[in-house]
């Protein structure tokens, strides 16, 4: 099957299972209008994140990598009234677009957006004893995956679910000789999860409108 076919199946999934969402469509349009890269999760993937947050019964969510807030909104909507998502974004322009999108989607009260290098923001969260978080989504610069996962462990507790995006890299994750920094970051995520005794994890390959990639999913024991 081609990427075009995968995208068509994605459209079928959305149409059959939960339907289009004008608010989220407007968020993607705003991201495009403001020049943000089109690297958001797909609607089907956003729905998966939403369901995982609900299945976990999460009240505190941490997202590393906001972009325009599309995935943030999916997860924020899944939170209870007293829930909170802390999302970290490096780029001030992206953060400004995200804040506008949160207002448009009506989730601003559930979202705390921190702007700056993620490693600094994570260190600040650690110093504030902001954890533990119930659900952590990692979707930022891939070379730092092992550092983000290390911080996720520090900010978690038994039962915390950790999801790391873009770990298959069009299948290049199996290329041990590759020197692409993003692929190396994906392999480092596998190495971290596989060697961390407190994590029980797996990975799921995905195809769809976003091409061929996948998620690593783990739970803290």
Short mmCIF file of C-alpha atoms in Angstrom, two decimals:
data_model
loop_
_atom_site.label_atom_id
_atom_site.label_comp_id
_atom_site.label_asym_id
_atom_site.label_seq_id
_atom_site.Cartn_x
_atom_site.Cartn_y
_atom_site.Cartn_z
CA UNK A 1 0.00 0.00 0.00
CA UNK A 2 1.10 3.55 -0.68
CA UNK A 3 1.18 6.54 1.65
CA UNK A 4 -1.84 7.82 -0.26
CA UNK A 5 -3.72 4.64 0.66
CA UNK A 6 -2.60 4.95 4.29
CA UNK A 7 -3.95 8.51 4.40
CA UNK A 8 -7.24 7.30 2.93
CA UNK A 9 -7.54 4.68 5.66
CA UNK A 10 -6.83 7.37 8.25
CA UNK A 11 -9.73 9.38 6.81
CA UNK A 12 -11.92 6.28 7.04
CA UNK A 13 -10.92 5.74 10.69
CA UNK A 14 -11.81 9.31 11.58
CA UNK A 15 -15.07 9.25 9.64
CA UNK A 16 -16.16 5.91 11.06
CA UNK A 17 -15.10 6.18 14.69
CA UNK A 18 -15.19 9.77 15.90
CA UNK A 19 -15.80 12.18 13.05
CA UNK A 20 -14.20 15.50 12.11
CA UNK A 21 -13.65 18.19 14.73
CA UNK A 22 -13.97 21.81 13.51
CA UNK A 23 -12.01 23.16 16.50
CA UNK A 24 -9.05 20.86 15.97
CA UNK A 25 -9.22 21.45 12.21
CA UNK A 26 -8.98 25.18 12.95
CA UNK A 27 -5.97 24.55 15.18
CA UNK A 28 -4.14 22.81 12.33
CA UNK A 29 -5.12 25.63 9.98
CA UNK A 30 -3.75 28.20 12.44
CA UNK A 31 -0.51 26.26 12.74
CA UNK A 32 -0.15 26.26 8.96
CA UNK A 33 -1.05 29.95 8.70
CA UNK A 34 1.67 30.85 11.20
CA UNK A 35 4.33 28.78 9.46
CA UNK A 36 4.66 25.93 11.93
CA UNK A 37 5.98 22.65 10.48
CA UNK A 38 3.28 20.10 9.70
CA UNK A 39 4.60 17.49 12.13
CA UNK A 40 1.64 17.23 14.49
CA UNK A 41 0.25 13.81 15.32
CA UNK A 42 -2.56 12.68 13.03
CA UNK A 43 -6.18 12.85 14.23
CA UNK A 44 -6.20 9.08 14.78
CA UNK A 45 -3.00 9.35 16.81
CA UNK A 46 -4.39 12.30 18.77
CA UNK A 47 -7.45 10.22 19.60
CA UNK A 48 -5.17 7.40 20.74
CA UNK A 49 -3.37 9.76 23.13
CA UNK A 50 -6.73 10.95 24.42
CA UNK A 51 -7.89 7.40 25.04
CA UNK A 52 -4.64 6.45 26.75
CA UNK A 53 -4.96 9.42 29.11
CA UNK A 54 -8.52 8.36 29.92
CA UNK A 55 -7.60 4.68 30.32
CA UNK A 56 -4.85 5.64 32.73
CA UNK A 57 -7.26 7.87 34.66
CA UNK A 58 -4.59 10.57 34.49
CA UNK A 59 -4.98 13.86 36.31
CA UNK A 60 -1.43 15.14 35.75
CA UNK A 61 0.10 14.96 32.28
CA UNK A 62 3.51 16.10 31.08
CA UNK A 63 4.16 16.78 27.39
CA UNK A 64 7.67 17.41 26.11
CA UNK A 65 7.26 19.24 22.80
CA UNK A 66 4.19 21.45 22.29
CA UNK A 67 4.54 22.81 18.74
CA UNK A 68 1.13 24.44 18.13
CA UNK A 69 -0.65 22.51 20.85
CA UNK A 70 -2.62 20.06 18.68
CA UNK A 71 -1.67 16.96 20.69
CA UNK A 72 -1.88 19.01 23.89
CA UNK A 73 -5.53 19.76 23.20
CA UNK A 74 -6.33 16.12 22.52
CA UNK A 75 -4.90 15.16 25.92
CA UNK A 76 -6.28 18.18 27.80
CA UNK A 77 -9.79 17.31 26.66
CA UNK A 78 -9.38 13.83 28.15
CA UNK A 79 -8.54 15.17 31.61
CA UNK A 80 -11.05 15.48 34.44
CA UNK A 81 -12.16 18.94 35.52
CA UNK A 82 -9.37 19.11 38.11
CA UNK A 83 -6.74 17.74 35.71
CA UNK A 84 -3.67 19.59 34.43
CA UNK A 85 -1.22 19.19 31.57
CA UNK A 86 2.21 20.81 31.67
CA UNK A 87 3.62 21.20 28.18
CA UNK A 88 7.14 22.32 27.27
CA UNK A 89 8.06 24.28 24.14
CA UNK A 90 11.40 25.72 23.05
CA UNK A 91 10.25 28.18 20.37
CA UNK A 92 8.48 31.36 21.60
CA UNK A 93 6.63 31.72 18.28
CA UNK A 94 5.30 28.17 18.48
CA UNK A 95 4.32 28.81 22.10
CA UNK A 96 2.39 31.97 21.17
CA UNK A 97 0.44 30.08 18.50
CA UNK A 98 -0.21 27.26 20.96
CA UNK A 99 -1.57 29.66 23.60
CA UNK A 100 -3.98 31.10 21.05
CA UNK A 101 -5.04 27.59 20.08
CA UNK A 102 -5.64 26.65 23.72
CA UNK A 103 -7.92 29.66 24.10
CA UNK A 104 -9.78 28.74 20.91
CA UNK A 105 -10.22 25.15 22.09
CA UNK A 106 -11.35 26.19 25.57
CA UNK A 107 -8.66 24.25 27.44
CA UNK A 108 -6.42 27.07 28.71
CA UNK A 109 -7.36 26.48 32.34
CA UNK A 110 -6.10 22.91 32.11
CA UNK A 111 -2.82 23.74 30.35
CA UNK A 112 0.41 25.14 31.78
CA UNK A 113 2.79 26.05 28.94
CA UNK A 114 6.45 26.56 29.82
CA UNK A 115 8.70 28.18 27.22
CA UNK A 116 12.43 27.52 26.95
CA UNK A 117 14.85 24.62 26.48
CA UNK A 118 13.10 21.46 27.63
CA UNK A 119 16.04 20.30 29.72
CA UNK A 120 15.92 23.54 31.70
CA UNK A 121 12.16 23.28 32.12
CA UNK A 122 12.47 19.68 33.27
CA UNK A 123 15.14 20.64 35.78
CA UNK A 124 12.81 23.35 37.08
CA UNK A 125 9.95 20.87 37.41
CA UNK A 126 12.25 18.58 39.33
CA UNK A 127 13.35 21.37 41.66
CA UNK A 128 9.71 22.29 42.26
CA UNK A 129 8.79 18.69 43.05
CA UNK A 130 6.14 19.08 40.37
CA UNK A 131 5.74 15.35 39.86
CA UNK A 132 4.75 12.69 39.85
CA UNK A 133 2.88 12.78 36.57
CA UNK A 134 0.42 10.06 35.59
CA UNK A 135 1.07 10.25 31.84
CA UNK A 136 4.10 11.58 29.94
CA UNK A 137 4.25 12.18 26.19
CA UNK A 138 7.67 12.77 24.63
CA UNK A 139 7.63 14.36 21.18
CA UNK A 140 10.55 16.77 20.98
CA UNK A 141 14.06 16.75 19.46
CA UNK A 142 14.90 13.08 19.04
CA UNK A 143 18.63 13.10 19.93
CA UNK A 144 17.66 14.01 23.50
CA UNK A 145 15.25 11.07 23.86
CA UNK A 146 17.34 9.26 26.50
CA UNK A 147 17.66 12.43 28.59
CA UNK A 148 13.93 13.08 28.32
CA UNK A 149 13.23 9.50 29.33
CA UNK A 150 15.57 9.85 32.28
CA UNK A 151 13.66 12.93 33.42
CA UNK A 152 10.38 11.11 32.82
CA UNK A 153 11.51 8.46 35.27
CA UNK A 154 12.38 11.11 37.84
CA UNK A 155 8.99 12.75 37.43
CA UNK A 156 6.95 9.54 37.48
CA UNK A 157 5.70 6.94 39.93
CA UNK A 158 4.64 3.30 39.66
CA UNK A 159 1.81 3.21 37.15
CA UNK A 160 2.93 6.24 35.13
CA UNK A 161 2.52 5.67 31.39
CA UNK A 162 5.25 7.04 29.10
CA UNK A 163 4.76 7.41 25.35
CA UNK A 164 7.64 8.37 23.05
CA UNK A 165 6.74 9.36 19.48
CA UNK A 166 8.59 8.86 16.18
CA UNK A 167 10.69 5.86 17.16
CA UNK A 168 10.43 3.85 13.93
CA UNK A 169 11.67 6.54 11.52
CA UNK A 170 10.37 4.97 8.29
CA UNK A 171 11.97 1.69 9.38
CA UNK A 172 15.46 3.19 9.66
CA UNK A 173 15.57 2.38 13.38
CA UNK A 174 16.94 -1.06 12.45
CA UNK A 175 19.86 0.49 10.56
CA UNK A 176 22.74 0.12 13.00
CA UNK A 177 25.16 1.81 10.61
CA UNK A 178 23.10 4.94 10.10
CA UNK A 179 24.35 8.26 11.43
CA UNK A 180 21.12 10.25 11.25
CA UNK A 181 20.75 11.96 14.62
CA UNK A 182 17.00 11.36 14.74
CA UNK A 183 17.41 7.66 14.03
CA UNK A 184 20.12 7.44 16.67
CA UNK A 185 17.73 9.15 19.09
CA UNK A 186 15.06 6.56 18.30
CA UNK A 187 17.50 3.73 18.89
CA UNK A 188 18.57 5.37 22.15
CA UNK A 189 14.92 5.39 23.28
CA UNK A 190 14.70 1.65 22.64
CA UNK A 191 17.95 1.08 24.52
CA UNK A 192 16.75 3.13 27.49
CA UNK A 193 13.37 1.43 27.77
CA UNK A 194 14.84 -2.01 27.22
CA UNK A 195 17.52 -1.61 29.87
CA UNK A 196 15.52 0.28 32.53
CA UNK A 197 14.35 -2.37 35.02
CA UNK A 198 11.49 -0.16 36.23
CA UNK A 199 9.95 0.08 32.77
CA UNK A 200 7.79 -2.49 31.00
CA UNK A 201 7.38 -1.43 27.40
CA UNK A 202 6.77 -2.20 23.78
CA UNK A 203 6.56 -0.30 20.49
CA UNK A 204 3.85 -0.10 17.85
CA UNK A 205 4.58 0.57 14.18
CA UNK A 206 2.12 2.98 12.57
CA UNK A 207 1.24 3.92 9.01
CA UNK A 208 -1.13 6.66 7.96
CA UNK A 209 -1.31 10.28 6.92
CA UNK A 210 2.01 10.87 8.74
CA UNK A 211 3.80 8.10 6.84
CA UNK A 212 5.56 5.13 8.43
CA UNK A 213 6.62 5.59 12.04
CA UNK A 214 5.54 4.47 15.50
CA UNK A 215 5.26 4.93 19.25
CA UNK A 216 7.16 3.38 22.13
CA UNK A 217 4.82 2.83 25.09
CA UNK A 218 5.93 1.89 28.59
CA UNK A 219 4.59 1.75 32.11
CA UNK A 220 6.61 2.37 35.26
CA UNK A 221 6.61 -0.64 37.58
#
